[in-house]
mmCIF file of C-alpha atoms and ligand atoms in Angstrom:
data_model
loop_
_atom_site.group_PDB
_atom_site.id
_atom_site.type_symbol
_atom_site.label_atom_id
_atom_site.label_comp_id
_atom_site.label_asym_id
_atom_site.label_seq_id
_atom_site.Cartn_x
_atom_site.Cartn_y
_atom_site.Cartn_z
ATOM 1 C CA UNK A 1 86.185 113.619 107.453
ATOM 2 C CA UNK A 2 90.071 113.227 107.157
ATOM 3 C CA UNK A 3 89.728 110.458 109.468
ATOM 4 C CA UNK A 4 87.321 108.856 107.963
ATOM 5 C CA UNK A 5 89.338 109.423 104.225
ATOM 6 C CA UNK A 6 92.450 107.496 106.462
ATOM 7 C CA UNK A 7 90.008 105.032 107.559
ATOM 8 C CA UNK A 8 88.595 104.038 104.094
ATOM 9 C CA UNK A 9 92.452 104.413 102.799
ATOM 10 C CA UNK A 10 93.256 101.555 105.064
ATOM 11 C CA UNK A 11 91.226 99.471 103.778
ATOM 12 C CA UNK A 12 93.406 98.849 100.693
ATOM 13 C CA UNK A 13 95.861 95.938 100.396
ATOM 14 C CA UNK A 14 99.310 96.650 102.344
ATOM 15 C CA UNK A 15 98.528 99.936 103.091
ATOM 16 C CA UNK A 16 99.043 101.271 106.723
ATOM 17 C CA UNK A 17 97.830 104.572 109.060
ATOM 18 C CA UNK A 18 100.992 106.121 108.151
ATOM 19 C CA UNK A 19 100.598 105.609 104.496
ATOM 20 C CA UNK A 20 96.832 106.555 104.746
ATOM 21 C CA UNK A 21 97.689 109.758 106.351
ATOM 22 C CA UNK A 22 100.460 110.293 103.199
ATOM 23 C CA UNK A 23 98.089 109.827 100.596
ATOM 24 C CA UNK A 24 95.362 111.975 102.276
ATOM 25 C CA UNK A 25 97.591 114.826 102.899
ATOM 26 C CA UNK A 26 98.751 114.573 99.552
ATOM 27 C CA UNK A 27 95.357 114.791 98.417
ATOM 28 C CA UNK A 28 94.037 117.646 100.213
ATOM 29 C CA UNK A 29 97.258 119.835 99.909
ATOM 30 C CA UNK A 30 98.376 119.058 96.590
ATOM 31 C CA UNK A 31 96.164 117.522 94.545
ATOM 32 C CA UNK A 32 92.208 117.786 95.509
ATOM 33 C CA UNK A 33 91.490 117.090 91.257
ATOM 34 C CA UNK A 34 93.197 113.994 91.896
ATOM 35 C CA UNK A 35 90.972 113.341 94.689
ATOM 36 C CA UNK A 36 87.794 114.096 93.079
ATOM 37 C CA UNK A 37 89.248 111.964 89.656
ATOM 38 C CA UNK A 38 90.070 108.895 91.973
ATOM 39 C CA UNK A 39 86.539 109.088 93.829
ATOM 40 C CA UNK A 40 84.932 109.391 89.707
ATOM 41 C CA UNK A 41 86.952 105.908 88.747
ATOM 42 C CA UNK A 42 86.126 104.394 91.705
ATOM 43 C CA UNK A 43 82.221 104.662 91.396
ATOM 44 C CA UNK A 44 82.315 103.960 87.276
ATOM 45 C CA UNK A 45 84.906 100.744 88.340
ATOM 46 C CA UNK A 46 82.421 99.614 91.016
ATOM 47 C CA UNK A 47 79.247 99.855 89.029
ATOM 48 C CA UNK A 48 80.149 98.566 85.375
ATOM 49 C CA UNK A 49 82.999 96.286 85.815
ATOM 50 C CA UNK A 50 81.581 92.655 85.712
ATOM 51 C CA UNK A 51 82.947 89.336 85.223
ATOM 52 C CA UNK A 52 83.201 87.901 81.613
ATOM 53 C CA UNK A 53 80.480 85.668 81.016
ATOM 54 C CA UNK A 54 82.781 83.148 78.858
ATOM 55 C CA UNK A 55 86.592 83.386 81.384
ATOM 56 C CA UNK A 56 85.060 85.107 84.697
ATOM 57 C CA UNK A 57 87.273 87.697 83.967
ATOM 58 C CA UNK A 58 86.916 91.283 85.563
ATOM 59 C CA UNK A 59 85.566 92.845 82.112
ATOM 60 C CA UNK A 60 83.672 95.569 80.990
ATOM 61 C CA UNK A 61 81.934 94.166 78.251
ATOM 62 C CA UNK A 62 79.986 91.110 78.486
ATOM 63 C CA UNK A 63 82.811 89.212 77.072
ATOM 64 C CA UNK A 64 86.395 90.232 77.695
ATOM 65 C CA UNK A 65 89.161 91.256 74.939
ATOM 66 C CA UNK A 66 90.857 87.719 74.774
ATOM 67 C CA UNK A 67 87.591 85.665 74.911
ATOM 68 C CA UNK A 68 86.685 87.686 72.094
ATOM 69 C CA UNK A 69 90.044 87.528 69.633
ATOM 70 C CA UNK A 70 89.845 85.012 66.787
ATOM 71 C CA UNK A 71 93.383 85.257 66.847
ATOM 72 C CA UNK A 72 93.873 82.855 70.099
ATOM 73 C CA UNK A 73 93.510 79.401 70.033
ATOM 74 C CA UNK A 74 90.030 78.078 72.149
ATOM 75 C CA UNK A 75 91.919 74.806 72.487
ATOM 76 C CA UNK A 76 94.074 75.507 75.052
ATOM 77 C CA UNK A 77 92.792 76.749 78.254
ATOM 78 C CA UNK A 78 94.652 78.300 80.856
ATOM 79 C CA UNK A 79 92.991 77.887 84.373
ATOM 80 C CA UNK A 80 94.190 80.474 87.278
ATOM 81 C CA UNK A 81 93.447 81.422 90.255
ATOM 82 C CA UNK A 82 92.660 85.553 89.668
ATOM 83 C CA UNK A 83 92.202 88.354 86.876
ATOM 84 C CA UNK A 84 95.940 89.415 88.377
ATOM 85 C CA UNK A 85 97.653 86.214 86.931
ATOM 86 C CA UNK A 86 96.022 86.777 83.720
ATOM 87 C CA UNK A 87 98.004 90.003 83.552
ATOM 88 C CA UNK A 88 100.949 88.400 84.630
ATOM 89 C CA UNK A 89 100.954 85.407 81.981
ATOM 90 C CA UNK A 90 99.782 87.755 79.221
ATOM 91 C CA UNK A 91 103.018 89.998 79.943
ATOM 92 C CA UNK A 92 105.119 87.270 79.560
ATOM 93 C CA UNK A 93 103.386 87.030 75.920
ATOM 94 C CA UNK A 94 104.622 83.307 75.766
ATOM 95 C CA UNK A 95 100.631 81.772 75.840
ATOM 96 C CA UNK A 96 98.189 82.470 72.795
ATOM 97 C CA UNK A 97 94.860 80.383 73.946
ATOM 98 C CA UNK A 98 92.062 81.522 76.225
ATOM 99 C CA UNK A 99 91.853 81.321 80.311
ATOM 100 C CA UNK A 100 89.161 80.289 82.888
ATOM 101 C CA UNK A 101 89.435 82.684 86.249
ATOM 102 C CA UNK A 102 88.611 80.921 89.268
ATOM 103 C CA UNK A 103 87.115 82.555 92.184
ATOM 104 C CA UNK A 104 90.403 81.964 94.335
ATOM 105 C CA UNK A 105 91.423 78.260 95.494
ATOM 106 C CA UNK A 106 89.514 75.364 96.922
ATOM 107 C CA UNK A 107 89.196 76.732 100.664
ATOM 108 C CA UNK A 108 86.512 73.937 102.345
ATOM 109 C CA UNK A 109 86.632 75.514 105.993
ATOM 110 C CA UNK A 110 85.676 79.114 104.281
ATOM 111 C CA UNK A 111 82.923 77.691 102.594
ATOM 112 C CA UNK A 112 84.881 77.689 99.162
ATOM 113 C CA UNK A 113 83.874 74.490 97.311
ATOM 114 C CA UNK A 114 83.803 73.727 93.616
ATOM 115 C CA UNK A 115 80.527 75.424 93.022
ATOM 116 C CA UNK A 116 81.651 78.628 94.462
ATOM 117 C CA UNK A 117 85.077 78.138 92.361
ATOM 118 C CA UNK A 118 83.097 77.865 89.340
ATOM 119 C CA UNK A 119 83.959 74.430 88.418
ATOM 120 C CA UNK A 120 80.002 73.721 87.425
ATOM 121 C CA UNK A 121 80.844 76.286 84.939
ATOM 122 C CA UNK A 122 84.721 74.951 84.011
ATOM 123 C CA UNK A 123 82.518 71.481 83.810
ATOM 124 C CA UNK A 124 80.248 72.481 81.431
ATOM 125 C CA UNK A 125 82.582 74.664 79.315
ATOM 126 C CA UNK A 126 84.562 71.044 78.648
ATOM 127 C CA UNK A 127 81.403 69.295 77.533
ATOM 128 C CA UNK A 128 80.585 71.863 74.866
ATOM 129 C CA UNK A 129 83.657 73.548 73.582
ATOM 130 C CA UNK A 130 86.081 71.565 71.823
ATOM 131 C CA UNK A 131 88.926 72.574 74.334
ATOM 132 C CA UNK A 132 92.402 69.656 73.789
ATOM 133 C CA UNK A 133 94.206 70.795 76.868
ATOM 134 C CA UNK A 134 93.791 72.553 79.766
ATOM 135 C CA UNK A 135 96.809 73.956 81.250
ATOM 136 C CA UNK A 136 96.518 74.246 84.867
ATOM 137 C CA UNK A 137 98.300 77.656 86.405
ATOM 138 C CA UNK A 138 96.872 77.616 89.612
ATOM 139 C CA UNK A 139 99.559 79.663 92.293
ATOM 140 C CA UNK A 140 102.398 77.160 93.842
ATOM 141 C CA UNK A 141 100.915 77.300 97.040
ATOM 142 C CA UNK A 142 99.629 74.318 98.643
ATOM 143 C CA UNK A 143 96.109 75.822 98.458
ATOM 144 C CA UNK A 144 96.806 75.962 94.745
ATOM 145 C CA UNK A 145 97.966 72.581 93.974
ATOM 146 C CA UNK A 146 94.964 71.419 95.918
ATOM 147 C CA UNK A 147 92.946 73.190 93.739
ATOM 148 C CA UNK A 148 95.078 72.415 90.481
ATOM 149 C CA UNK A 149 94.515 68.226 91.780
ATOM 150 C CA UNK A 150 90.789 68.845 91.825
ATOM 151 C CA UNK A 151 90.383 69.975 88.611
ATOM 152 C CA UNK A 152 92.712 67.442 87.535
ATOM 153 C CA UNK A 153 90.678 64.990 88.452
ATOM 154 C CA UNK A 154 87.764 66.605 87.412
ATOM 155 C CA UNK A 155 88.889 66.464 84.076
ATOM 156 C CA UNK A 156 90.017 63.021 83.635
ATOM 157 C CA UNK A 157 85.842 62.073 82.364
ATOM 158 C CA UNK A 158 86.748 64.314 78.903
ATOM 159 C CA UNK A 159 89.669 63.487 76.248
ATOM 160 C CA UNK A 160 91.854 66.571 77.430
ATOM 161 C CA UNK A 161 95.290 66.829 77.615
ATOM 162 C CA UNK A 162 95.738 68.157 81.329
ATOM 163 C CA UNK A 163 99.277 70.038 82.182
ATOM 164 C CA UNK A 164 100.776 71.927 85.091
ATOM 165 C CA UNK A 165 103.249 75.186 84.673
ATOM 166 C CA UNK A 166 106.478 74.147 85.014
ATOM 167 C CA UNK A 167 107.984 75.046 88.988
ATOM 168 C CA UNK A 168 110.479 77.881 87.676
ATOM 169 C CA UNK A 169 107.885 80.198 89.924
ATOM 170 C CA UNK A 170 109.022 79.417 93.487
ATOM 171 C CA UNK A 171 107.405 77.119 95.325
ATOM 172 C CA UNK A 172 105.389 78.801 97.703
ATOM 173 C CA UNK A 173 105.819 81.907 95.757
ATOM 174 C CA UNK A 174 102.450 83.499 93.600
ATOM 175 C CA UNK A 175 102.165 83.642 90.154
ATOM 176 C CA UNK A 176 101.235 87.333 90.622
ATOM 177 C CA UNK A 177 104.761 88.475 91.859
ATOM 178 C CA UNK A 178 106.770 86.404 88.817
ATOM 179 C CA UNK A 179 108.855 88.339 86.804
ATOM 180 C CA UNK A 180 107.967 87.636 83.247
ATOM 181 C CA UNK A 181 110.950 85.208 82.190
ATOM 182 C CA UNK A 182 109.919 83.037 84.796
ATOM 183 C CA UNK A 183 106.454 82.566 83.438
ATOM 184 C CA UNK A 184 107.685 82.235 80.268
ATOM 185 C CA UNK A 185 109.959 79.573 80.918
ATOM 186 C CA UNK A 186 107.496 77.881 83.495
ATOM 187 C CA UNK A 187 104.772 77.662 80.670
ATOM 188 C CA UNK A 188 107.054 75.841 78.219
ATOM 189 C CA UNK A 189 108.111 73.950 80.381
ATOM 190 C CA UNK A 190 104.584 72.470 81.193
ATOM 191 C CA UNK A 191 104.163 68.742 81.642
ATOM 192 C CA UNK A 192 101.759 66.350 81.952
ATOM 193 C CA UNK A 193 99.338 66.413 84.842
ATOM 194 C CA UNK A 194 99.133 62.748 86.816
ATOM 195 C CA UNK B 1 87.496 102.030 83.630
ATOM 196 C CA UNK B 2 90.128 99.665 85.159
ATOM 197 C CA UNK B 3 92.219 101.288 83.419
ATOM 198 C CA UNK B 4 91.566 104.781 84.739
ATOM 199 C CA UNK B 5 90.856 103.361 88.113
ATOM 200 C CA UNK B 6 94.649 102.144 87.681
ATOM 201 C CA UNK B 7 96.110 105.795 86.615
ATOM 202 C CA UNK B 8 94.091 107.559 89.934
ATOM 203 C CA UNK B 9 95.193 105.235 91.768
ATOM 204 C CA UNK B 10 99.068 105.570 90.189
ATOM 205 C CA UNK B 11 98.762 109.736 91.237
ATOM 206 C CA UNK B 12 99.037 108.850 94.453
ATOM 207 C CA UNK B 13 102.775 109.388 96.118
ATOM 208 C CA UNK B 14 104.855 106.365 95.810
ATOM 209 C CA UNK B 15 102.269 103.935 94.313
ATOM 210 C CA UNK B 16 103.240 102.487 91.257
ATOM 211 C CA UNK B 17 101.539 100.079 88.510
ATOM 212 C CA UNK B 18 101.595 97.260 90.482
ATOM 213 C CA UNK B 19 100.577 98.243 93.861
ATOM 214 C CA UNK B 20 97.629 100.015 91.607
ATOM 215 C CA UNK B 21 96.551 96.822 90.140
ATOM 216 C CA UNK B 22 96.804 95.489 93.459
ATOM 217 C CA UNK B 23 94.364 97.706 94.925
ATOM 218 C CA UNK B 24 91.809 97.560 91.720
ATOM 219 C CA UNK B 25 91.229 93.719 91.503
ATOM 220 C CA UNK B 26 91.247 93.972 95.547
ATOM 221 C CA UNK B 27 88.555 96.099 95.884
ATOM 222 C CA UNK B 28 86.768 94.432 92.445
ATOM 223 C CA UNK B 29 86.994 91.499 93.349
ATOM 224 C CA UNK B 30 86.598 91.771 96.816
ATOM 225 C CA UNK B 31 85.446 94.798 98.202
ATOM 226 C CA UNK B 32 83.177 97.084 96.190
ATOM 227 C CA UNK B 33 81.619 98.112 99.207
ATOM 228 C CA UNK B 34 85.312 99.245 100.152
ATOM 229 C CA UNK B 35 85.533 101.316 96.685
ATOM 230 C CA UNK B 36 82.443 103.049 97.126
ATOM 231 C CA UNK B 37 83.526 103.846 100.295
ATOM 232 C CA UNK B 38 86.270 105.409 99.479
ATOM 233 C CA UNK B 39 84.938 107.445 96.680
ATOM 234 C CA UNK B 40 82.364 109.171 99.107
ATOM 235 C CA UNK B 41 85.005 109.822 102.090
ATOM 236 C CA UNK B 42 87.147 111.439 99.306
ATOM 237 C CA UNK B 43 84.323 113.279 98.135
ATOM 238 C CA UNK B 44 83.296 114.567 101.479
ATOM 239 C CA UNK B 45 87.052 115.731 102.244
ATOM 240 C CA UNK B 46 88.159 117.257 98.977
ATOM 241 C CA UNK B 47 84.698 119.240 99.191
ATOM 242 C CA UNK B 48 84.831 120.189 103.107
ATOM 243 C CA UNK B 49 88.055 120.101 104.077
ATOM 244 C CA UNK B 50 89.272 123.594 104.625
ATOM 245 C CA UNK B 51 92.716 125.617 106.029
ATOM 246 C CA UNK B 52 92.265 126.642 109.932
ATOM 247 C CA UNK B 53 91.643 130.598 109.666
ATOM 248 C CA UNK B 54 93.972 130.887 112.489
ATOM 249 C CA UNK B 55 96.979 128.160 111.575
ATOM 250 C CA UNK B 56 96.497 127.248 108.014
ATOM 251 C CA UNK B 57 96.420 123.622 109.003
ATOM 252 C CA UNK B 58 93.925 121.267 107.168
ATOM 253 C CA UNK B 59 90.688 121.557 109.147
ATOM 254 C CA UNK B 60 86.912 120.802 108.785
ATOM 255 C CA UNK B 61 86.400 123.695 110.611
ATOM 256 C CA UNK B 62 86.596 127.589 110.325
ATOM 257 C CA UNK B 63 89.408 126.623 112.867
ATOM 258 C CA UNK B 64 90.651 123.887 113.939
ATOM 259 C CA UNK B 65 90.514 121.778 117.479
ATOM 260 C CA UNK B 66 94.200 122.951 118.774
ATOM 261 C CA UNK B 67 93.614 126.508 117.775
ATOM 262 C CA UNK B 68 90.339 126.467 119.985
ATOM 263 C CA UNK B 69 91.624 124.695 122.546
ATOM 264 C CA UNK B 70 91.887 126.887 125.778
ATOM 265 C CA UNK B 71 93.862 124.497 127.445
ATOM 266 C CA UNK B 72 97.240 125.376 124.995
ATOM 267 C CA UNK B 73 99.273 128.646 125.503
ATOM 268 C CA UNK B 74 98.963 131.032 122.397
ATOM 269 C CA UNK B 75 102.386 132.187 123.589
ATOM 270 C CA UNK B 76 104.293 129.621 122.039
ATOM 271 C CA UNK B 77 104.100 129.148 118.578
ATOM 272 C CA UNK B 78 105.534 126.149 116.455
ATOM 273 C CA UNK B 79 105.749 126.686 112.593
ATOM 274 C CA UNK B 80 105.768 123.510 110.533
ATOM 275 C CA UNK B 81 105.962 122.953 106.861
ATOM 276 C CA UNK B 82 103.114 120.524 106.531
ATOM 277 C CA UNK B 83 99.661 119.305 109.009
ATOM 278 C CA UNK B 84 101.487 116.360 108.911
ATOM 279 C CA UNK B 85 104.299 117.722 111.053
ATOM 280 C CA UNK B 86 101.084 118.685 113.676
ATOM 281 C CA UNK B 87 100.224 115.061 113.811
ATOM 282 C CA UNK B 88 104.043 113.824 114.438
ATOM 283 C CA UNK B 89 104.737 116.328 116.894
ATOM 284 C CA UNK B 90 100.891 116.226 118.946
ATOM 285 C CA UNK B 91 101.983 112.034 119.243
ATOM 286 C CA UNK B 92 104.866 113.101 120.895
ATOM 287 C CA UNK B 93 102.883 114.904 123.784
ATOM 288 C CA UNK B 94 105.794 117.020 124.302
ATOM 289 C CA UNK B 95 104.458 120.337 123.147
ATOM 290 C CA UNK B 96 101.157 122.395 124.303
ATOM 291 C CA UNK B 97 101.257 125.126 122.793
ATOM 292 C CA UNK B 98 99.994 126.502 119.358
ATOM 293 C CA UNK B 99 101.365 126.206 115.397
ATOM 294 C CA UNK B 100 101.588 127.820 112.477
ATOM 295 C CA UNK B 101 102.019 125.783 109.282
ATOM 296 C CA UNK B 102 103.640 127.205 105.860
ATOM 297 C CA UNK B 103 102.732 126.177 102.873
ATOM 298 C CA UNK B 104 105.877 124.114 102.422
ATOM 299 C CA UNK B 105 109.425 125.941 102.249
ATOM 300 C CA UNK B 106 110.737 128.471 100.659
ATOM 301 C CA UNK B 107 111.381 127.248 96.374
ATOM 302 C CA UNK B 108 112.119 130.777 94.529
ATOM 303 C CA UNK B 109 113.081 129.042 91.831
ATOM 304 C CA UNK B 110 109.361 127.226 92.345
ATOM 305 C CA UNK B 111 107.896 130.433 92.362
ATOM 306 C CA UNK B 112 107.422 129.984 96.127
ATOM 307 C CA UNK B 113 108.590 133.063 98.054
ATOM 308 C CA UNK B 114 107.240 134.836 101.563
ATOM 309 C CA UNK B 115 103.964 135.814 100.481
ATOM 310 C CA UNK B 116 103.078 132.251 98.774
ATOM 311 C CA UNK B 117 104.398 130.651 102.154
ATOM 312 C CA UNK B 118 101.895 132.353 104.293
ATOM 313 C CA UNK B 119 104.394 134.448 105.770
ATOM 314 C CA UNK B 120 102.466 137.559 105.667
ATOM 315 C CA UNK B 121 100.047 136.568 107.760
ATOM 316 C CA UNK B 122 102.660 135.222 109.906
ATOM 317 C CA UNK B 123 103.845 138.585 110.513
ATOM 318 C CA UNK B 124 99.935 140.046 110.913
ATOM 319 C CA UNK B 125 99.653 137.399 113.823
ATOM 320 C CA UNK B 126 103.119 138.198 115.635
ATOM 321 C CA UNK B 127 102.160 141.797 115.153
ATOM 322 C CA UNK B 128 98.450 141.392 116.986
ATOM 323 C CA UNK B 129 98.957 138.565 118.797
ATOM 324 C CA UNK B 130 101.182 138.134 122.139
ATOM 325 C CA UNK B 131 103.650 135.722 120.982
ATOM 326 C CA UNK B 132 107.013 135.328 123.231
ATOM 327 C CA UNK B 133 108.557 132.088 121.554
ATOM 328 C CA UNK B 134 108.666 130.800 117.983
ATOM 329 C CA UNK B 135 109.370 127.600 117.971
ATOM 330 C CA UNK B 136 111.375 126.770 114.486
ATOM 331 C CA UNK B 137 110.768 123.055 113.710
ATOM 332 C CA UNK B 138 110.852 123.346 109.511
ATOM 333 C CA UNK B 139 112.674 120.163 108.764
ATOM 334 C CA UNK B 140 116.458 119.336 108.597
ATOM 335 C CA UNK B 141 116.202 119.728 105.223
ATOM 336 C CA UNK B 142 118.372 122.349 103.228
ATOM 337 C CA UNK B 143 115.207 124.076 102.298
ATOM 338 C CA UNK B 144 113.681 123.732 105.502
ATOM 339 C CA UNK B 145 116.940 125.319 107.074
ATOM 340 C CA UNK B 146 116.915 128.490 104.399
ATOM 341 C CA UNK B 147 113.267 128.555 105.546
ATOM 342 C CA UNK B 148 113.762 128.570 109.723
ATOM 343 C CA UNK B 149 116.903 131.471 108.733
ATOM 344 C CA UNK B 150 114.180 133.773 106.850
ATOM 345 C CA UNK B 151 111.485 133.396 109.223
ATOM 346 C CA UNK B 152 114.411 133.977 112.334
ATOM 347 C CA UNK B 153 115.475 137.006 110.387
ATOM 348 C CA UNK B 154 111.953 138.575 109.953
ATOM 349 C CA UNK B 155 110.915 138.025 113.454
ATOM 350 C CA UNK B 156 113.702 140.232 114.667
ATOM 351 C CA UNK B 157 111.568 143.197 114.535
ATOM 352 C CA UNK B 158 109.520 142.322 117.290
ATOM 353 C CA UNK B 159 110.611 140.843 120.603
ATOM 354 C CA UNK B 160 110.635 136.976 121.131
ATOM 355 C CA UNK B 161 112.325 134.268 121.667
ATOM 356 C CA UNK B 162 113.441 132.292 118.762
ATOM 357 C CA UNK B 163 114.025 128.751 118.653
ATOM 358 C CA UNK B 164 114.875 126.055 116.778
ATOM 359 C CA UNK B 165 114.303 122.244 117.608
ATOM 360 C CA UNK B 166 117.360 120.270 117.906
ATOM 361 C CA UNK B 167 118.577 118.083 115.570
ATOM 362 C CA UNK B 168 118.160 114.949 117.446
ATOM 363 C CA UNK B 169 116.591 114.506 113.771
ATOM 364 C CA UNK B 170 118.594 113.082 111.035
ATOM 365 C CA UNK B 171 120.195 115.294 109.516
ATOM 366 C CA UNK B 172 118.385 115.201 105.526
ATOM 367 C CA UNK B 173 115.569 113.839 106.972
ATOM 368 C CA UNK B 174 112.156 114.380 107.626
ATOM 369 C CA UNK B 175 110.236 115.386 110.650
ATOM 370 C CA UNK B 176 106.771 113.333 109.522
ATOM 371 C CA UNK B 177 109.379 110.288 109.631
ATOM 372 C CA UNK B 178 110.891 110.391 113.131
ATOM 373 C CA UNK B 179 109.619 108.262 116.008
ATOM 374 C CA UNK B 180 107.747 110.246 118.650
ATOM 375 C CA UNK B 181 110.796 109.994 121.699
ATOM 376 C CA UNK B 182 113.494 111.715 119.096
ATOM 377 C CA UNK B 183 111.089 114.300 118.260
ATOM 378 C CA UNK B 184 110.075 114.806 122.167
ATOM 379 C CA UNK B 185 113.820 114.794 122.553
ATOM 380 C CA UNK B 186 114.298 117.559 119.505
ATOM 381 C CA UNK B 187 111.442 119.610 121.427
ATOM 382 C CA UNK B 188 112.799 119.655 124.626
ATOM 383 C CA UNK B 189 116.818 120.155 123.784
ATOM 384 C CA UNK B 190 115.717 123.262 121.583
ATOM 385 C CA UNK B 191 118.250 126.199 121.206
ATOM 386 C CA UNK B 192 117.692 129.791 120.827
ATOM 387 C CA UNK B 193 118.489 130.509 117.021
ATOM 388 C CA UNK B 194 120.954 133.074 116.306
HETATM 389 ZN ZN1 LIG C 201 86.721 86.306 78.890
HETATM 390 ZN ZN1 LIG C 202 94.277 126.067 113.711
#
């Protein structure tokens, strides 16, 4: 049973035997309501949290807090690679418009092709909402700038204004990690997508 | 409910907002299986796991696998502050004996005094039990040193050998943290404890 806790512990992003072991024995000898409170979130996460039906957002509600405020521009779309980067940009509080969440990057070899990105759905988005520029915030990665090209190109069949954050994010580097100055000044600093 | 998920997650010992967020889109986004998972081993452990009748370690068990292990002398007996300390010192191989574990050290300003550290029962054992060596190995802690001096001074009263482990440990440090040759080296260049 404690084994199995450090087992299903490891299973989380970065996080080690010896860290397992920590956050069990904290558990158990310190704070068993936490354990039983973390288990409760867990299940309620797992079932109800879906994906916005406009962004493909992680949302509770069929459609998500920003795809739902009057108060942001639907012109400008923001296209990224995860929820994550969402949080990261809306932080930085320097972007008012809506977003589009891909399902990751173009990844061919694992079987990750437009379809599974959700491009069909980016596609048809384009040809019904009046969107004027997409603003492509894909991570700085190679995987993402094959991915940002794509949809680049993609987009070149509607009138759209099509722009790329600005490098201040490293290259290499992911949006997720950014401090929020950085993707502040690498969204003004957006320019034209060839 | 992500945002709960993120709090649990945050009550965890050194996991802050970010590595929470990490692990909530990771295991929505990837991994629900994972999450549910989780929520049932924690379950399971915060509702079974139980303190060894014998050596208060965590244990599924009335008592646990060390304690009913014939193969280990009950002559020897190691007190620890945590079941952690169990694991670090058991990966060392160098001791085969048996352990006791407090509940922590000794905080009186905490409210945490002889009775609260289990040292009553401490005394019952040394009392019915034939004990000849008390192996000291509290950490190299202030706290942990106060502790090992109270628990020398009340085993005076009945005749065995006191140790202490060396401090091949760091000095401030932790026991749980050491790599398994200093600790073997701290168990085998033990001192008697004056
Ligand atoms: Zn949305
Ligand atoms: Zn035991």
């Amino acid at each position: 049973m404690i084994e199995s806790l450090n087992q299903a512990f490891c299973a989380l992003p970065g996080v080690g035997k010896k860290t397992a072991q920590r956050f069990v024995y904290h558990l158990l000898e310190r704070d068993r309501n936490g354990g039983f409170e973390l288990a409760k979130a867990l299940v309620d996460a797992m079932e109800h949290v879906k994906h916005c039906a406009s962004c493909r957002t992680l949302s509770e509600k069929e459609l998500c807090n920003i795809c739902t405020n009057n108060n942001r521009t639907s012109t400008q779309l923001c296209i990224v690679e995860t929820p994550t980067d969402i949080h990261a940009i809306e932080q930085s509080g320097a972007y008012k418009g809506k977003y589009f969440v891909l399902s990751g990057y173009l990844s061919p070899i694992d079987g990750i092709g437009a379809a599974e990105l959700g491009l069909d759905e980016l596609e048809q988005k384009l040809r019904t909402q009046s969107v004027e520029e997409i603003i492509l915030a894909t991570n700085a990665t190679i995987e993402g700038e094959v991915t940002a090209h794509y949809i680049s190109n993609m987009c070149k069949q509607f009138n759209i204004r099509i722009t790329r954050i600005a490098h201040g994010i490293p290259i290499g580097g992911e949006l997720e990690y950014a401090d929020i100055n950085t993707i502040a000044h690498a969204l003004s600093g957006r320019k034209d997508y060839d």
